[in-house]
Amino acid sequence: MKKINSYISLVFIFACAVLTVSCEKSEYEPEEYIEKNQEEGFLSKTDHADSIIETTSEILVPLLHKRYDASMSKEEAGALFHEAINRFEKENSLTQRASYIKFEVWTRTSNIAHSQTDGNVWARFNFLTDKGSLNLPWARLNNAGDDRQNGAWDFYYFGAHASSISWLEAKSATAALQGTDGWHIKYFDIRVWGYKQFSSATGNSRVLSNPEIWLDNTTSTGWDYYYTGYVGTGRTNFD
């Protein structure tokens, strides 16, 4: 009888242990499960979904776009992009004007289920200069073929005309997605390098952000967007 009672006790203890582990696991599983196995659907929590974006006939188009594999770090991808810019500038003649500013846009798509998108992606950039605010037109970040792949980097090189200025500071930026093919954006950076300007310049300015956010809409014409806020740092001085 003692052996039977001992056996029953052991079974009971084991069952309790399994139940405890199961309960603990259920507390932590949902987030991972949803992240890896969620069905594609409306996922935005920005409160901006299905917005209307007013545009003008003037739209910025990148001079250069490059994509880099998800296995690369930000530093590795950035170094390759600068090599690509150097080749591009050697092969193409750009107008050498003091009123022409150059800057880069770095984005990374998250590496979770359905985070990639073929939807329209646009962006807008706001700068402060000694002549006042410089709010550039909307820029088109659409890529040929598959737009954004899970975990991949997409880098863009832009040039824009500005009045003759003595200094420039990157202040804020907006990334926007049109349509129902949601996008989970991990990184969204704007970078101005003094040594890459046409005219003599020093100092760097940037807007660095880690949105980690879904952009999505319930209609094919609606826009959802992420705004960095005024988080820019640094100043580029033009001699």
PDB file of C-alpha atoms in Angstrom:
ATOM      1  CA  MET A   1       0.000   0.000   0.000  1.00  0.00           C
ATOM      2  CA  LYS A   2       2.836   2.377   0.817  1.00  0.00           C
ATOM      3  CA  LYS A   3       4.302   1.781  -2.631  1.00  0.00           C
ATOM      4  CA  ILE A   4       0.949   2.506  -4.274  1.00  0.00           C
ATOM      5  CA  ASN A   5       0.498   5.699  -2.246  1.00  0.00           C
ATOM      6  CA  SER A   6       4.051   6.796  -3.102  1.00  0.00           C
ATOM      7  CA  TYR A   7       3.417   6.128  -6.774  1.00  0.00           C
ATOM      8  CA  ILE A   8       0.177   8.121  -6.688  1.00  0.00           C
ATOM      9  CA  SER A   9       1.975  10.992  -4.943  1.00  0.00           C
ATOM     10  CA  LEU A  10       4.709  11.047  -7.563  1.00  0.00           C
ATOM     11  CA  VAL A  11       2.153  11.068 -10.378  1.00  0.00           C
ATOM     12  CA  PHE A  12       0.323  13.934  -8.688  1.00  0.00           C
ATOM     13  CA  ILE A  13       3.512  15.976  -8.225  1.00  0.00           C
ATOM     14  CA  PHE A  14       4.533  15.366 -11.839  1.00  0.00           C
ATOM     15  CA  ALA A  15       1.084  16.413 -13.090  1.00  0.00           C
ATOM     16  CA  CYS A  16       1.261  19.605 -11.036  1.00  0.00           C
ATOM     17  CA  ALA A  17       4.709  20.385 -12.385  1.00  0.00           C
ATOM     18  CA  VAL A  18       3.557  19.907 -15.987  1.00  0.00           C
ATOM     19  CA  LEU A  19       0.502  22.091 -15.353  1.00  0.00           C
ATOM     20  CA  THR A  20       2.650  24.825 -13.799  1.00  0.00           C
ATOM     21  CA  VAL A  21       5.077  24.846 -16.720  1.00  0.00           C
ATOM     22  CA  SER A  22       2.154  24.869 -19.148  1.00  0.00           C
ATOM     23  CA  CYS A  23       0.571  27.838 -17.382  1.00  0.00           C
ATOM     24  CA  GLU A  24       3.860  29.733 -17.258  1.00  0.00           C
ATOM     25  CA  LYS A  25       4.445  29.024 -20.935  1.00  0.00           C
ATOM     26  CA  SER A  26       0.993  30.293 -21.870  1.00  0.00           C
ATOM     27  CA  GLU A  27       1.824  33.625 -20.255  1.00  0.00           C
ATOM     28  CA  TYR A  28       4.796  34.185 -22.558  1.00  0.00           C
ATOM     29  CA  GLU A  29       3.831  32.358 -25.747  1.00  0.00           C
ATOM     30  CA  PRO A  30       1.157  34.637 -27.241  1.00  0.00           C
ATOM     31  CA  GLU A  31       3.484  37.499 -28.269  1.00  0.00           C
ATOM     32  CA  GLU A  32       5.965  35.152 -29.941  1.00  0.00           C
ATOM     33  CA  TYR A  33       3.195  33.137 -31.532  1.00  0.00           C
ATOM     34  CA  ILE A  34       1.441  36.180 -32.929  1.00  0.00           C
ATOM     35  CA  GLU A  35       4.730  37.583 -34.199  1.00  0.00           C
ATOM     36  CA  LYS A  36       5.698  34.435 -36.091  1.00  0.00           C
ATOM     37  CA  ASN A  37       2.320  32.966 -37.026  1.00  0.00           C
ATOM     38  CA  GLN A  38      -0.173  35.815 -37.230  1.00  0.00           C
ATOM     39  CA  GLU A  39      -2.402  36.000 -40.264  1.00  0.00           C
ATOM     40  CA  GLU A  40      -2.019  39.082 -42.395  1.00  0.00           C
ATOM     41  CA  GLY A  41      -4.638  41.676 -41.561  1.00  0.00           C
ATOM     42  CA  PHE A  42      -5.045  45.283 -40.437  1.00  0.00           C
ATOM     43  CA  LEU A  43      -2.306  45.847 -37.844  1.00  0.00           C
ATOM     44  CA  SER A  44      -1.740  49.598 -37.584  1.00  0.00           C
ATOM     45  CA  LYS A  45      -1.956  51.276 -34.172  1.00  0.00           C
ATOM     46  CA  THR A  46      -0.775  54.726 -35.276  1.00  0.00           C
ATOM     47  CA  ASP A  47      -4.251  56.336 -35.293  1.00  0.00           C
ATOM     48  CA  HIS A  48      -3.324  57.728 -38.728  1.00  0.00           C
ATOM     49  CA  ALA A  49      -4.618  54.890 -40.919  1.00  0.00           C
ATOM     50  CA  ASP A  50      -6.655  55.804 -44.024  1.00  0.00           C
ATOM     51  CA  SER A  51      -5.479  59.415 -43.899  1.00  0.00           C
ATOM     52  CA  ILE A  52      -5.387  61.726 -46.896  1.00  0.00           C
ATOM     53  CA  ILE A  53      -1.991  63.115 -47.849  1.00  0.00           C
ATOM     54  CA  GLU A  54      -1.916  66.345 -49.809  1.00  0.00           C
ATOM     55  CA  THR A  55       0.768  66.375 -52.464  1.00  0.00           C
ATOM     56  CA  THR A  56       1.923  68.828 -55.090  1.00  0.00           C
ATOM     57  CA  SER A  57       3.168  68.269 -58.623  1.00  0.00           C
ATOM     58  CA  GLU A  58       6.714  68.461 -57.266  1.00  0.00           C
ATOM     59  CA  ILE A  59       7.928  65.106 -55.949  1.00  0.00           C
ATOM     60  CA  LEU A  60      11.465  64.187 -54.929  1.00  0.00           C
ATOM     61  CA  VAL A  61      12.891  61.124 -56.660  1.00  0.00           C
ATOM     62  CA  PRO A  62      16.051  59.464 -55.285  1.00  0.00           C
ATOM     63  CA  LEU A  63      19.227  59.762 -57.295  1.00  0.00           C
ATOM     64  CA  LEU A  64      20.223  56.284 -56.174  1.00  0.00           C
ATOM     65  CA  HIS A  65      18.651  53.329 -54.371  1.00  0.00           C
ATOM     66  CA  LYS A  66      20.392  50.250 -53.010  1.00  0.00           C
ATOM     67  CA  ARG A  67      19.133  47.238 -51.074  1.00  0.00           C
ATOM     68  CA  TYR A  68      21.278  45.167 -48.724  1.00  0.00           C
ATOM     69  CA  ASP A  69      20.706  41.766 -47.194  1.00  0.00           C
ATOM     70  CA  ALA A  70      19.121  41.255 -43.786  1.00  0.00           C
ATOM     71  CA  SER A  71      22.296  39.589 -42.512  1.00  0.00           C
ATOM     72  CA  MET A  72      24.193  42.894 -42.656  1.00  0.00           C
ATOM     73  CA  SER A  73      24.569  45.281 -39.748  1.00  0.00           C
ATOM     74  CA  LYS A  74      23.742  48.961 -40.160  1.00  0.00           C
ATOM     75  CA  GLU A  75      27.462  49.790 -40.283  1.00  0.00           C
ATOM     76  CA  GLU A  76      28.189  47.190 -42.973  1.00  0.00           C
ATOM     77  CA  ALA A  77      25.269  48.238 -45.145  1.00  0.00           C
ATOM     78  CA  GLY A  78      26.118  51.933 -44.681  1.00  0.00           C
ATOM     79  CA  ALA A  79      29.731  51.387 -45.783  1.00  0.00           C
ATOM     80  CA  LEU A  80      28.599  49.588 -48.956  1.00  0.00           C
ATOM     81  CA  PHE A  81      26.124  52.362 -49.690  1.00  0.00           C
ATOM     82  CA  HIS A  82      28.828  55.025 -49.475  1.00  0.00           C
ATOM     83  CA  GLU A  83      30.935  53.021 -51.921  1.00  0.00           C
ATOM     84  CA  ALA A  84      27.930  52.906 -54.262  1.00  0.00           C
ATOM     85  CA  ILE A  85      27.445  56.680 -53.936  1.00  0.00           C
ATOM     86  CA  ASN A  86      31.100  57.298 -54.796  1.00  0.00           C
ATOM     87  CA  ARG A  87      30.777  55.157 -57.945  1.00  0.00           C
ATOM     88  CA  PHE A  88      27.528  56.884 -58.858  1.00  0.00           C
ATOM     89  CA  GLU A  89      29.031  60.363 -58.580  1.00  0.00           C
ATOM     90  CA  LYS A  90      32.042  59.380 -60.686  1.00  0.00           C
ATOM     91  CA  GLU A  91      29.775  58.036 -63.418  1.00  0.00           C
ATOM     92  CA  ASN A  92      27.199  60.842 -63.370  1.00  0.00           C
ATOM     93  CA  SER A  93      27.619  64.577 -63.723  1.00  0.00           C
ATOM     94  CA  LEU A  94      25.538  66.438 -61.156  1.00  0.00           C
ATOM     95  CA  THR A  95      25.070  70.178 -61.120  1.00  0.00           C
ATOM     96  CA  GLN A  96      27.751  71.738 -58.923  1.00  0.00           C
ATOM     97  CA  ARG A  97      25.808  74.377 -57.029  1.00  0.00           C
ATOM     98  CA  ALA A  98      26.163  75.747 -53.536  1.00  0.00           C
ATOM     99  CA  SER A  99      22.362  75.731 -53.196  1.00  0.00           C
ATOM    100  CA  TYR A 100      22.170  71.980 -53.806  1.00  0.00           C
ATOM    101  CA  ILE A 101      22.093  69.811 -50.678  1.00  0.00           C
ATOM    102  CA  LYS A 102      22.625  66.059 -50.586  1.00  0.00           C
ATOM    103  CA  PHE A 103      21.337  63.645 -47.977  1.00  0.00           C
ATOM    104  CA  GLU A 104      20.652  59.959 -47.381  1.00  0.00           C
ATOM    105  CA  VAL A 105      17.614  58.008 -46.188  1.00  0.00           C
ATOM    106  CA  TRP A 106      18.157  54.643 -44.505  1.00  0.00           C
ATOM    107  CA  THR A 107      15.238  52.279 -43.873  1.00  0.00           C
ATOM    108  CA  ARG A 108      15.007  48.728 -42.628  1.00  0.00           C
ATOM    109  CA  THR A 109      12.021  46.410 -42.827  1.00  0.00           C
ATOM    110  CA  SER A 110      11.402  44.284 -39.747  1.00  0.00           C
ATOM    111  CA  ASN A 111      12.012  40.553 -39.906  1.00  0.00           C
ATOM    112  CA  ILE A 112       8.598  39.354 -38.687  1.00  0.00           C
ATOM    113  CA  ALA A 113       5.631  37.772 -40.434  1.00  0.00           C
ATOM    114  CA  HIS A 114       4.109  39.869 -43.253  1.00  0.00           C
ATOM    115  CA  SER A 115       6.351  42.866 -42.508  1.00  0.00           C
ATOM    116  CA  GLN A 116       7.362  43.245 -46.169  1.00  0.00           C
ATOM    117  CA  THR A 117       5.216  45.351 -48.529  1.00  0.00           C
ATOM    118  CA  ASP A 118       4.730  46.224 -52.173  1.00  0.00           C
ATOM    119  CA  GLY A 119       2.648  49.275 -51.236  1.00  0.00           C
ATOM    120  CA  ASN A 120       3.514  52.871 -52.085  1.00  0.00           C
ATOM    121  CA  VAL A 121       6.071  54.259 -49.623  1.00  0.00           C
ATOM    122  CA  TRP A 122       6.751  57.977 -49.491  1.00  0.00           C
ATOM    123  CA  ALA A 123       8.685  60.163 -47.078  1.00  0.00           C
ATOM    124  CA  ARG A 124       9.045  63.802 -46.142  1.00  0.00           C
ATOM    125  CA  PHE A 125      11.982  65.621 -44.586  1.00  0.00           C
ATOM    126  CA  ASN A 126      12.102  68.811 -42.546  1.00  0.00           C
ATOM    127  CA  PHE A 127      15.229  70.896 -42.034  1.00  0.00           C
ATOM    128  CA  LEU A 128      16.058  74.110 -40.221  1.00  0.00           C
ATOM    129  CA  THR A 129      18.476  76.589 -41.806  1.00  0.00           C
ATOM    130  CA  ASP A 130      19.747  80.086 -41.091  1.00  0.00           C
ATOM    131  CA  LYS A 131      17.077  81.254 -43.579  1.00  0.00           C
ATOM    132  CA  GLY A 132      14.256  79.469 -41.733  1.00  0.00           C
ATOM    133  CA  SER A 133      12.455  76.146 -42.143  1.00  0.00           C
ATOM    134  CA  LEU A 134      13.110  74.052 -45.222  1.00  0.00           C
ATOM    135  CA  ASN A 135      10.231  71.611 -45.760  1.00  0.00           C
ATOM    136  CA  LEU A 136      10.943  69.522 -48.830  1.00  0.00           C
ATOM    137  CA  PRO A 137       8.206  68.003 -51.025  1.00  0.00           C
ATOM    138  CA  TRP A 138       7.141  64.396 -50.579  1.00  0.00           C
ATOM    139  CA  ALA A 139       9.762  61.920 -51.758  1.00  0.00           C
ATOM    140  CA  ARG A 140       8.931  58.672 -53.529  1.00  0.00           C
ATOM    141  CA  LEU A 141      10.657  55.629 -52.018  1.00  0.00           C
ATOM    142  CA  ASN A 142       9.018  53.026 -54.256  1.00  0.00           C
ATOM    143  CA  ASN A 143      11.363  50.379 -55.638  1.00  0.00           C
ATOM    144  CA  ALA A 144      11.154  48.402 -58.837  1.00  0.00           C
ATOM    145  CA  GLY A 145       9.742  44.889 -58.368  1.00  0.00           C
ATOM    146  CA  ASP A 146       9.295  43.668 -54.807  1.00  0.00           C
ATOM    147  CA  ASP A 147       9.442  46.767 -52.658  1.00  0.00           C
ATOM    148  CA  ARG A 148      10.580  45.741 -49.214  1.00  0.00           C
ATOM    149  CA  GLN A 149      11.769  42.344 -48.052  1.00  0.00           C
ATOM    150  CA  ASN A 150      11.810  41.005 -44.503  1.00  0.00           C
ATOM    151  CA  GLY A 151      14.844  42.275 -42.621  1.00  0.00           C
ATOM    152  CA  ALA A 152      16.358  44.000 -45.663  1.00  0.00           C
ATOM    153  CA  TRP A 153      17.925  47.478 -45.774  1.00  0.00           C
ATOM    154  CA  ASP A 154      16.783  50.025 -48.366  1.00  0.00           C
ATOM    155  CA  PHE A 155      19.044  53.070 -48.753  1.00  0.00           C
ATOM    156  CA  TYR A 156      18.309  56.191 -50.832  1.00  0.00           C
ATOM    157  CA  TYR A 157      20.470  59.085 -51.991  1.00  0.00           C
ATOM    158  CA  PHE A 158      18.746  62.440 -52.563  1.00  0.00           C
ATOM    159  CA  GLY A 159      19.638  65.865 -53.852  1.00  0.00           C
ATOM    160  CA  ALA A 160      17.472  68.950 -53.386  1.00  0.00           C
ATOM    161  CA  HIS A 161      17.755  72.616 -54.257  1.00  0.00           C
ATOM    162  CA  ALA A 162      17.720  75.155 -51.465  1.00  0.00           C
ATOM    163  CA  SER A 163      18.358  78.863 -51.196  1.00  0.00           C
ATOM    164  CA  SER A 164      21.933  79.807 -50.426  1.00  0.00           C
ATOM    165  CA  ILE A 165      22.317  78.839 -46.773  1.00  0.00           C
ATOM    166  CA  SER A 166      25.051  79.046 -44.148  1.00  0.00           C
ATOM    167  CA  TRP A 167      23.975  76.036 -42.113  1.00  0.00           C
ATOM    168  CA  LEU A 168      21.420  73.227 -42.056  1.00  0.00           C
ATOM    169  CA  GLU A 169      19.988  70.978 -39.336  1.00  0.00           C
ATOM    170  CA  ALA A 170      17.885  67.866 -39.963  1.00  0.00           C
ATOM    171  CA  LYS A 171      14.901  68.191 -37.602  1.00  0.00           C
ATOM    172  CA  SER A 172      12.226  65.575 -38.370  1.00  0.00           C
ATOM    173  CA  ALA A 173      10.918  63.137 -40.960  1.00  0.00           C
ATOM    174  CA  THR A 174       7.760  61.273 -41.928  1.00  0.00           C
ATOM    175  CA  ALA A 175       7.411  57.828 -43.520  1.00  0.00           C
ATOM    176  CA  ALA A 176       4.060  57.013 -45.140  1.00  0.00           C
ATOM    177  CA  LEU A 177       2.493  53.895 -46.656  1.00  0.00           C
ATOM    178  CA  GLN A 178      -0.465  53.756 -49.032  1.00  0.00           C
ATOM    179  CA  GLY A 179      -2.721  50.720 -49.346  1.00  0.00           C
ATOM    180  CA  THR A 180      -3.582  47.550 -47.491  1.00  0.00           C
ATOM    181  CA  ASP A 181      -0.269  45.692 -47.836  1.00  0.00           C
ATOM    182  CA  GLY A 182       1.029  46.564 -44.360  1.00  0.00           C
ATOM    183  CA  TRP A 183       4.660  47.386 -43.604  1.00  0.00           C
ATOM    184  CA  HIS A 184       6.481  46.964 -40.298  1.00  0.00           C
ATOM    185  CA  ILE A 185       9.304  49.511 -40.279  1.00  0.00           C
ATOM    186  CA  LYS A 186      12.259  48.961 -37.947  1.00  0.00           C
ATOM    187  CA  TYR A 187      14.701  51.805 -38.774  1.00  0.00           C
ATOM    188  CA  PHE A 188      14.123  55.176 -40.436  1.00  0.00           C
ATOM    189  CA  ASP A 189      17.142  57.511 -40.563  1.00  0.00           C
ATOM    190  CA  ILE A 190      17.975  60.763 -42.365  1.00  0.00           C
ATOM    191  CA  ARG A 191      21.663  61.664 -42.674  1.00  0.00           C
ATOM    192  CA  VAL A 192      23.418  64.790 -43.951  1.00  0.00           C
ATOM    193  CA  TRP A 193      27.213  64.515 -44.278  1.00  0.00           C
ATOM    194  CA  GLY A 194      29.254  67.689 -44.521  1.00  0.00           C
ATOM    195  CA  TYR A 195      32.045  66.098 -46.555  1.00  0.00           C
ATOM    196  CA  LYS A 196      29.599  64.892 -49.215  1.00  0.00           C
ATOM    197  CA  GLN A 197      28.220  68.328 -50.122  1.00  0.00           C
ATOM    198  CA  PHE A 198      29.136  70.084 -53.377  1.00  0.00           C
ATOM    199  CA  SER A 199      30.220  73.233 -51.614  1.00  0.00           C
ATOM    200  CA  SER A 200      32.738  73.147 -48.797  1.00  0.00           C
ATOM    201  CA  ALA A 201      30.932  72.052 -45.642  1.00  0.00           C
ATOM    202  CA  THR A 202      31.694  70.597 -42.236  1.00  0.00           C
ATOM    203  CA  GLY A 203      29.672  68.774 -39.619  1.00  0.00           C
ATOM    204  CA  ASN A 204      26.932  66.178 -39.866  1.00  0.00           C
ATOM    205  CA  SER A 205      23.237  66.318 -39.060  1.00  0.00           C
ATOM    206  CA  ARG A 206      20.808  63.453 -38.706  1.00  0.00           C
ATOM    207  CA  VAL A 207      17.407  62.175 -37.665  1.00  0.00           C
ATOM    208  CA  LEU A 208      17.693  58.677 -36.197  1.00  0.00           C
ATOM    209  CA  SER A 209      14.585  56.691 -35.314  1.00  0.00           C
ATOM    210  CA  ASN A 210      13.556  53.134 -34.470  1.00  0.00           C
ATOM    211  CA  PRO A 211       9.807  53.124 -35.146  1.00  0.00           C
ATOM    212  CA  GLU A 212       9.197  49.365 -34.660  1.00  0.00           C
ATOM    213  CA  ILE A 213       5.663  50.061 -35.871  1.00  0.00           C
ATOM    214  CA  TRP A 214       3.078  48.815 -38.353  1.00  0.00           C
ATOM    215  CA  LEU A 215       1.861  51.101 -41.121  1.00  0.00           C
ATOM    216  CA  ASP A 216      -1.365  49.788 -42.641  1.00  0.00           C
ATOM    217  CA  ASN A 217      -4.744  50.849 -44.039  1.00  0.00           C
ATOM    218  CA  THR A 218      -8.195  49.390 -44.625  1.00  0.00           C
ATOM    219  CA  THR A 219      -8.500  50.987 -48.078  1.00  0.00           C
ATOM    220  CA  SER A 220      -6.272  50.911 -51.146  1.00  0.00           C
ATOM    221  CA  THR A 221      -6.194  54.721 -51.369  1.00  0.00           C
ATOM    222  CA  GLY A 222      -5.634  55.536 -47.694  1.00  0.00           C
ATOM    223  CA  TRP A 223      -2.303  56.553 -46.175  1.00  0.00           C
ATOM    224  CA  ASP A 224      -0.850  55.612 -42.808  1.00  0.00           C
ATOM    225  CA  TYR A 225       2.225  57.409 -41.510  1.00  0.00           C
ATOM    226  CA  TYR A 226       4.907  57.588 -38.848  1.00  0.00           C
ATOM    227  CA  TYR A 227       6.330  60.936 -37.713  1.00  0.00           C
ATOM    228  CA  THR A 228       9.637  61.033 -35.867  1.00  0.00           C
ATOM    229  CA  GLY A 229       8.982  64.278 -34.029  1.00  0.00           C
ATOM    230  CA  TYR A 230      11.767  66.850 -33.573  1.00  0.00           C
ATOM    231  CA  VAL A 231      14.572  64.438 -32.760  1.00  0.00           C
ATOM    232  CA  GLY A 232      17.274  65.710 -35.153  1.00  0.00           C
ATOM    233  CA  THR A 233      20.793  66.370 -33.918  1.00  0.00           C
ATOM    234  CA  GLY A 234      23.917  68.063 -35.276  1.00  0.00           C
ATOM    235  CA  ARG A 235      24.505  70.832 -37.798  1.00  0.00           C
ATOM    236  CA  THR A 236      26.097  70.990 -41.234  1.00  0.00           C
ATOM    237  CA  ASN A 237      27.907  74.304 -41.842  1.00  0.00           C
ATOM    238  CA  PHE A 238      28.494  75.607 -45.369  1.00  0.00           C
ATOM    239  CA  ASP A 239      31.582  77.776 -45.864  1.00  0.00           C
TER     240      ASP A 239
END
